[in-house]
Structure formats: C-alpha cells, structure tokens
C-alpha cells in the first residue's frame, strides 16, 4: 500500500500508454479529424500524462501537499476533474454550433424563398401559379 | 400598416390548405389596420406539406433542416424584419387558431397599447379549453411567470400572438428553440416590452398530432420551468428599456 514504489513493468506500461495517447492526437491532427483549436487542451492532457508516467515523483509530492491518502485517488480526482471540464466545454461548443446552424438554416431558407420569388418574376407571365399573399383587409 | 401572419408548419399536410383558406376568408371579413400577408414556414416536413405549398402557390419558406418550433417561428420573424412588416402574427398551422380572431390580437398592438398581444382562450372561456392536465400546466406556468417577472398572462402557451416591429426585431435575434412560448413572454417583459392578452376562441386541432405528446409533457414542464427560472436568474430587468 505504501506508495512511492511503482513496479517498473507498470511504469513502462504507463509511459507507453501516455505516448500512444499523444500519438493518437497527432495522428488525428494529421488526418484532419481534429482541428488545432480543439487539440490544444488534449495536448496538455497527454503531456501531463507522459510527465506523470516518467516522473511519478511529481504525483507523490502533489499527494503530500494535498494530503490525499492514496496516490491513485489523487490521479482519479485529477482525471475526473479534467473529464468533467472537457464534457462541459463540449456541451458549450455544441450549443454555440447549434445556434450557428440554426441561423444558417434560417438565412438559407429565406434566400431560397427569395430566389424562388425572383425566378418567378423572371419567368414573367409564363406560369400562373403566383404566390398569393392573402391580400386584403384594411378596407 | 403591413401585417405578416407567420404559420409554422411541420407535417401539416391535412391542415395547411384549410388554414390558409380560412385565413384568406377571415381577413376579408374583418376590419384590420392594414394589409395582411401570410408566410408558411415549413420546418423540413417529411410529408407532402412542401409539395402542397408549391402546387397551391402559397407563399412559403422551407428550412433545409428541422429546427423545431422556436427556430421556425424565428425564421418568420426574420422574414418580417427583412421585408419591413409593422406587425407579425404567429398562428399555428394545425387549425387550432381561428383567424376570425386575428383582429383581436392585432388591434391592441396596432393601437400601440401593447408590444405583444397574446390570444388567450381563458379570458372569455369559450371554445376548446384543452384537457385538465394541460390547463394545470398552463396555470403553473402562469403563476411562475407572475412571480418571476410580474407579467399577468393566463394562456402562457398560446402560440397565437401579435408583435410590433421592435419586438419582432428583438425576437428575430433572441428566441428560445424548444418550447419558446412561455420563455418569449419573460424575455420580452424583462426587456421592457409590454405584454398583454386578448380573448380568442380556439378549436381542437383538425388533424395530425400535437407537438407535445402526453409522454413529453412532464419533460416539457420541467424544461420550461427551469428555463424560465434560469432566464430570470441570468437576466437583469431593463428599466423601461425598449429595444
């Protein structure tokens, strides 16, 4: 239970995992599956993971500073906080996008109507299916 | 004065023709402050609504994706702003709203007494009064609105409402997406607009299904109440400010 000692095999695994994570991010960037704008925060996360895996001493010091009993608890706490933050920020991004999408569809719908109206005017007398606008009232 | 009747339409192939015909007849039969145009906003219907509108030569816009009632009505408000209408009236595409009462909701706005006039079926209590559970929900929202912003509105979910030029422009910028009617009231009142009601008679829908099924109604109440409270908490009342 006494932290401070980490099995070398486990440590190698951690380092490899963290590096793999970093490479997945790079690969997604290369394939344009991820834009630089949204990759920054993931880079930081991957970098932190690599750092923790290579120098577990950092986590141990952090644990002593924050007086958490188990190292694993501290790691879980940090990961959870990060995931929570990421989820919230993704909800935020989705909200902004849905607002933009809404405005785009609305403008596109109005433009389509204008084009239709203009085409009808250009067609002139050819067709008789003129949109009726329920003119009337007032009198 | 130019008046635009906005008719949001989602899968209303059974009703849309009758709604437009009734509107045209009703407009001829009543005294209104100006010329009335209508605009059907087709919210990406999956049935023949768009086809009917095209064939019958109705004036309509078709949204490329489904935006829900809020975004659809807002498209109508945008159209009203772009085309310089003085009054925009929202009227459902399912035939619930009787266009013979158009004058009731339009005149208070035309005379400048109100910025938004909501057609309410609970003033004279005539016609279709909806189910007990719905009335309960509407009453709860009414009380909530009264507490949150002081507005006295009985028919909080009525989508039969007229807005003047300023409020139309405001709604074209800010309008809730999911269940927008109660939220539109609080957002208008807090921005300093005058909101009131006029008596109308509503019918039961002629065909199709309502956008709010029994299954969704609990979710509806939670969502609307929450959004009203959040809206009140995050917005400061603008004293007498008119957008």
CSV table of N, CA and C in Angstrom, one decimal, chain B residues 2-84:
chain,number,residue,atom,x,y,z
B,2,UNK,N,-48.3,47.1,-42.5
B,2,UNK,CA,-48.2,45.8,-43.1
B,2,UNK,C,-48.2,44.8,-42.0
B,3,UNK,N,-49.1,43.8,-42.2
B,3,UNK,CA,-49.2,42.7,-41.2
B,3,UNK,C,-48.7,41.4,-41.8
B,4,UNK,N,-47.9,40.6,-41.1
B,4,UNK,CA,-47.5,39.3,-41.6
B,4,UNK,C,-48.0,38.2,-40.7
B,5,UNK,N,-48.7,37.3,-41.2
B,5,UNK,CA,-49.1,36.1,-40.4
B,5,UNK,C,-48.1,35.0,-40.7
B,6,UNK,N,-47.4,34.6,-39.6
B,6,UNK,CA,-46.4,33.6,-39.7
B,6,UNK,C,-47.1,32.2,-39.3
B,7,UNK,N,-47.1,31.3,-40.2
B,7,UNK,CA,-47.7,30.0,-40.0
B,7,UNK,C,-46.6,28.9,-39.9
B,8,UNK,N,-46.1,28.5,-38.7
B,8,UNK,CA,-45.2,27.5,-38.7
B,8,UNK,C,-45.8,26.1,-39.1
B,9,UNK,N,-45.1,25.3,-39.8
B,9,UNK,CA,-45.8,24.1,-40.4
B,9,UNK,C,-44.8,23.0,-40.3
B,10,UNK,N,-45.2,22.0,-39.5
B,10,UNK,CA,-44.4,20.7,-39.6
B,10,UNK,C,-45.4,19.6,-39.7
B,11,UNK,N,-45.3,18.9,-40.9
B,11,UNK,CA,-46.1,17.8,-41.2
B,11,UNK,C,-47.6,18.1,-41.0
B,12,UNK,N,-48.1,19.1,-41.7
B,12,UNK,CA,-49.5,19.6,-41.6
B,12,UNK,C,-50.2,19.4,-42.9
B,13,UNK,N,-49.9,18.3,-43.7
B,13,UNK,CA,-50.5,18.2,-45.0
B,13,UNK,C,-52.0,18.2,-44.9
B,14,UNK,N,-52.5,17.7,-43.8
B,14,UNK,CA,-54.0,17.6,-43.7
B,14,UNK,C,-54.6,18.9,-43.4
B,15,UNK,N,-53.9,19.9,-42.8
B,15,UNK,CA,-54.5,21.1,-42.3
B,15,UNK,C,-54.1,22.3,-43.1
B,16,UNK,N,-52.9,22.3,-43.8
B,16,UNK,CA,-52.3,23.6,-44.2
B,16,UNK,C,-53.2,24.3,-45.2
B,17,UNK,N,-53.8,23.6,-46.1
B,17,UNK,CA,-54.7,24.2,-47.1
B,17,UNK,C,-55.9,24.9,-46.5
B,18,UNK,N,-56.5,24.2,-45.6
B,18,UNK,CA,-57.7,24.8,-44.9
B,18,UNK,C,-57.3,26.0,-44.0
B,19,UNK,N,-56.1,25.9,-43.4
B,19,UNK,CA,-55.6,27.0,-42.6
B,19,UNK,C,-55.5,28.3,-43.4
B,20,UNK,N,-54.8,28.1,-44.6
B,20,UNK,CA,-54.6,29.3,-45.5
B,20,UNK,C,-56.0,29.8,-46.0
B,21,UNK,N,-56.8,28.9,-46.5
B,21,UNK,CA,-58.1,29.3,-47.0
B,21,UNK,C,-58.9,30.0,-45.9
B,22,UNK,N,-59.0,29.4,-44.7
B,22,UNK,CA,-59.7,30.1,-43.6
B,22,UNK,C,-59.1,31.5,-43.4
B,23,UNK,N,-57.8,31.6,-43.4
B,23,UNK,CA,-57.2,32.9,-43.2
B,23,UNK,C,-57.6,33.9,-44.2
B,24,UNK,N,-57.5,33.5,-45.5
B,24,UNK,CA,-57.9,34.4,-46.5
B,24,UNK,C,-59.3,34.9,-46.4
B,25,UNK,N,-60.2,34.0,-46.1
B,25,UNK,CA,-61.6,34.3,-45.9
B,25,UNK,C,-61.8,35.3,-44.7
B,26,UNK,N,-61.1,34.9,-43.6
B,26,UNK,CA,-61.3,35.6,-42.4
B,26,UNK,C,-60.8,37.1,-42.6
B,27,UNK,N,-59.7,37.2,-43.3
B,27,UNK,CA,-59.1,38.5,-43.5
B,27,UNK,C,-60.0,39.4,-44.2
B,28,UNK,N,-60.7,38.9,-45.2
B,28,UNK,CA,-61.7,39.7,-46.0
B,28,UNK,C,-62.8,40.1,-45.1
B,29,UNK,N,-63.1,39.3,-44.1
B,29,UNK,CA,-64.4,39.6,-43.3
B,29,UNK,C,-64.2,40.5,-42.1
B,30,UNK,N,-63.0,41.0,-41.9
B,30,UNK,CA,-62.8,41.8,-40.7
B,30,UNK,C,-62.0,43.0,-40.9
B,31,UNK,N,-62.2,44.0,-40.0
B,31,UNK,CA,-61.5,45.2,-40.2
B,31,UNK,C,-60.2,45.1,-39.5
B,32,UNK,N,-59.1,45.3,-40.3
B,32,UNK,CA,-57.7,45.2,-39.8
B,32,UNK,C,-57.0,46.5,-40.1
B,33,UNK,N,-56.0,46.8,-39.3
B,33,UNK,CA,-55.3,48.1,-39.5
B,33,UNK,C,-54.4,48.1,-40.8
B,34,UNK,N,-54.4,47.1,-41.6
B,34,UNK,CA,-53.6,47.2,-42.8
B,34,UNK,C,-53.7,45.9,-43.6
B,35,UNK,N,-52.8,45.9,-44.6
B,35,UNK,CA,-52.8,44.7,-45.5
B,35,UNK,C,-52.2,43.5,-44.8
B,36,UNK,N,-52.8,42.3,-45.0
B,36,UNK,CA,-52.3,41.1,-44.4
B,36,UNK,C,-51.7,40.2,-45.4
B,37,UNK,N,-50.4,39.8,-45.2
B,37,UNK,CA,-49.8,38.8,-45.9
B,37,UNK,C,-49.6,37.6,-45.0
B,38,UNK,N,-49.4,36.5,-45.6
B,38,UNK,CA,-49.0,35.3,-44.7
B,38,UNK,C,-47.7,34.7,-45.2
B,39,UNK,N,-47.1,34.0,-44.3
B,39,UNK,CA,-45.9,33.2,-44.7
B,39,UNK,C,-45.9,31.9,-44.0
B,40,UNK,N,-45.9,30.8,-44.8
B,40,UNK,CA,-45.8,29.5,-44.2
B,40,UNK,C,-44.3,29.2,-44.0
B,41,UNK,N,-43.9,28.8,-42.8
B,41,UNK,CA,-42.6,28.4,-42.6
B,41,UNK,C,-42.5,26.8,-42.4
B,42,UNK,N,-42.1,26.2,-43.5
B,42,UNK,CA,-42.1,24.7,-43.4
B,42,UNK,C,-40.8,24.2,-42.8
B,43,UNK,N,-41.0,23.6,-41.6
B,43,UNK,CA,-39.8,23.1,-40.8
B,43,UNK,C,-39.4,21.8,-41.3
B,44,UNK,N,-39.0,21.7,-42.6
B,44,UNK,CA,-38.4,20.4,-43.1
B,44,UNK,C,-39.4,19.3,-42.9
B,45,UNK,N,-40.7,19.5,-43.2
B,45,UNK,CA,-41.7,18.5,-43.1
B,45,UNK,C,-41.3,17.2,-43.9
B,46,UNK,N,-41.7,16.1,-43.3
B,46,UNK,CA,-41.4,14.8,-44.0
B,46,UNK,C,-42.6,14.4,-44.8
B,47,UNK,N,-43.7,15.1,-44.7
B,47,UNK,CA,-44.9,14.7,-45.5
B,47,UNK,C,-45.0,15.6,-46.7
B,48,UNK,N,-46.2,15.7,-47.3
B,48,UNK,CA,-46.4,16.5,-48.5
B,48,UNK,C,-46.6,18.0,-48.3
B,49,UNK,N,-46.4,18.5,-47.1
B,49,UNK,CA,-46.7,19.9,-46.8
B,49,UNK,C,-46.0,20.8,-47.9
B,50,UNK,N,-44.7,20.6,-48.1
B,50,UNK,CA,-44.0,21.5,-49.0
B,50,UNK,C,-44.6,21.4,-50.4
B,51,UNK,N,-44.9,20.2,-50.8
B,51,UNK,CA,-45.4,20.0,-52.2
B,51,UNK,C,-46.8,20.7,-52.3
B,52,UNK,N,-47.6,20.6,-51.3
B,52,UNK,CA,-48.9,21.3,-51.3
B,52,UNK,C,-48.7,22.8,-51.5
B,53,UNK,N,-47.8,23.3,-50.6
B,53,UNK,CA,-47.5,24.8,-50.7
B,53,UNK,C,-47.1,25.2,-52.1
B,54,UNK,N,-46.2,24.4,-52.7
B,54,UNK,CA,-45.7,24.7,-54.0
B,54,UNK,C,-46.8,24.7,-55.1
B,55,UNK,N,-47.5,23.6,-55.0
B,55,UNK,CA,-48.6,23.4,-56.0
B,55,UNK,C,-49.7,24.4,-55.9
B,56,UNK,N,-50.0,24.7,-54.7
B,56,UNK,CA,-51.1,25.7,-54.5
B,56,UNK,C,-50.6,27.1,-54.6
B,57,UNK,N,-49.3,27.3,-54.8
B,57,UNK,CA,-48.8,28.7,-54.9
B,57,UNK,C,-48.8,29.5,-53.6
B,58,UNK,N,-48.8,28.8,-52.5
B,58,UNK,CA,-48.8,29.6,-51.2
B,58,UNK,C,-47.4,30.2,-51.1
B,59,UNK,N,-47.4,31.3,-50.3
B,59,UNK,CA,-46.1,31.9,-50.0
B,59,UNK,C,-45.5,31.1,-48.8
B,60,UNK,N,-44.3,30.5,-49.1
B,60,UNK,CA,-43.7,29.7,-48.0
B,60,UNK,C,-42.2,29.8,-48.1
B,61,UNK,N,-41.5,29.5,-47.0
B,61,UNK,CA,-40.1,29.3,-47.0
B,61,UNK,C,-39.9,27.9,-46.4
B,62,UNK,N,-38.9,27.2,-46.9
B,62,UNK,CA,-38.6,25.8,-46.5
B,62,UNK,C,-37.3,25.7,-45.8
B,63,UNK,N,-37.3,25.3,-44.6
B,63,UNK,CA,-36.0,25.2,-43.9
B,63,UNK,C,-35.3,23.9,-44.3
B,64,UNK,N,-34.0,24.0,-44.6
B,64,UNK,CA,-33.3,22.8,-45.0
B,64,UNK,C,-33.1,21.7,-44.0
B,65,UNK,N,-33.1,22.1,-42.7
B,65,UNK,CA,-33.1,21.1,-41.6
B,65,UNK,C,-34.2,21.4,-40.6
B,66,UNK,N,-34.6,20.4,-39.9
B,66,UNK,CA,-35.6,20.6,-38.9
B,66,UNK,C,-35.1,21.4,-37.7
B,67,UNK,N,-35.7,22.5,-37.4
B,67,UNK,CA,-35.2,23.4,-36.3
B,67,UNK,C,-36.1,23.4,-35.1
B,68,UNK,N,-37.3,22.8,-35.2
B,68,UNK,CA,-38.2,22.9,-34.0
B,68,UNK,C,-39.0,24.2,-34.1
B,69,UNK,N,-40.0,24.3,-33.3
B,69,UNK,CA,-41.0,25.4,-33.4
B,69,UNK,C,-40.3,26.7,-33.2
B,70,UNK,N,-39.4,26.8,-32.2
B,70,UNK,CA,-38.7,28.1,-31.9
B,70,UNK,C,-38.0,28.7,-33.1
B,71,UNK,N,-37.1,27.9,-33.7
B,71,UNK,CA,-36.3,28.3,-34.8
B,71,UNK,C,-37.2,28.6,-36.0
B,72,UNK,N,-38.3,27.9,-36.2
B,72,UNK,CA,-39.2,28.0,-37.3
B,72,UNK,C,-40.0,29.4,-37.2
B,73,UNK,N,-40.5,29.7,-36.0
B,73,UNK,CA,-41.2,30.9,-35.8
B,73,UNK,C,-40.2,32.1,-36.0
B,74,UNK,N,-39.0,31.9,-35.5
B,74,UNK,CA,-37.9,32.9,-35.6
B,74,UNK,C,-37.6,33.2,-37.1
B,75,UNK,N,-37.6,32.2,-38.0
B,75,UNK,CA,-37.4,32.4,-39.4
B,75,UNK,C,-38.5,33.4,-39.9
B,76,UNK,N,-39.7,33.2,-39.4
B,76,UNK,CA,-40.8,34.1,-39.8
B,76,UNK,C,-40.6,35.5,-39.4
B,77,UNK,N,-40.1,35.6,-38.1
B,77,UNK,CA,-39.7,36.9,-37.6
B,77,UNK,C,-38.6,37.6,-38.4
B,78,UNK,N,-37.7,36.8,-38.8
B,78,UNK,CA,-36.6,37.3,-39.7
B,78,UNK,C,-37.1,37.8,-41.0
B,79,UNK,N,-38.0,37.0,-41.5
B,79,UNK,CA,-38.7,37.4,-42.8
B,79,UNK,C,-39.4,38.8,-42.6
B,80,UNK,N,-40.1,38.9,-41.5
B,80,UNK,CA,-40.9,40.1,-41.2
B,80,UNK,C,-40.0,41.3,-41.2
B,81,UNK,N,-38.8,41.1,-40.5
B,81,UNK,CA,-37.9,42.2,-40.3
B,81,UNK,C,-37.3,42.6,-41.7
B,82,UNK,N,-36.9,41.5,-42.5
B,82,UNK,CA,-36.3,41.8,-43.8
B,82,UNK,C,-37.2,42.5,-44.7
B,83,UNK,N,-38.5,42.2,-44.6
B,83,UNK,CA,-39.5,42.8,-45.5
B,83,UNK,C,-40.3,43.9,-45.0
B,84,UNK,N,-39.8,44.4,-43.8
B,84,UNK,CA,-40.4,45.7,-43.3
B,84,UNK,C,-41.9,45.6,-42.9
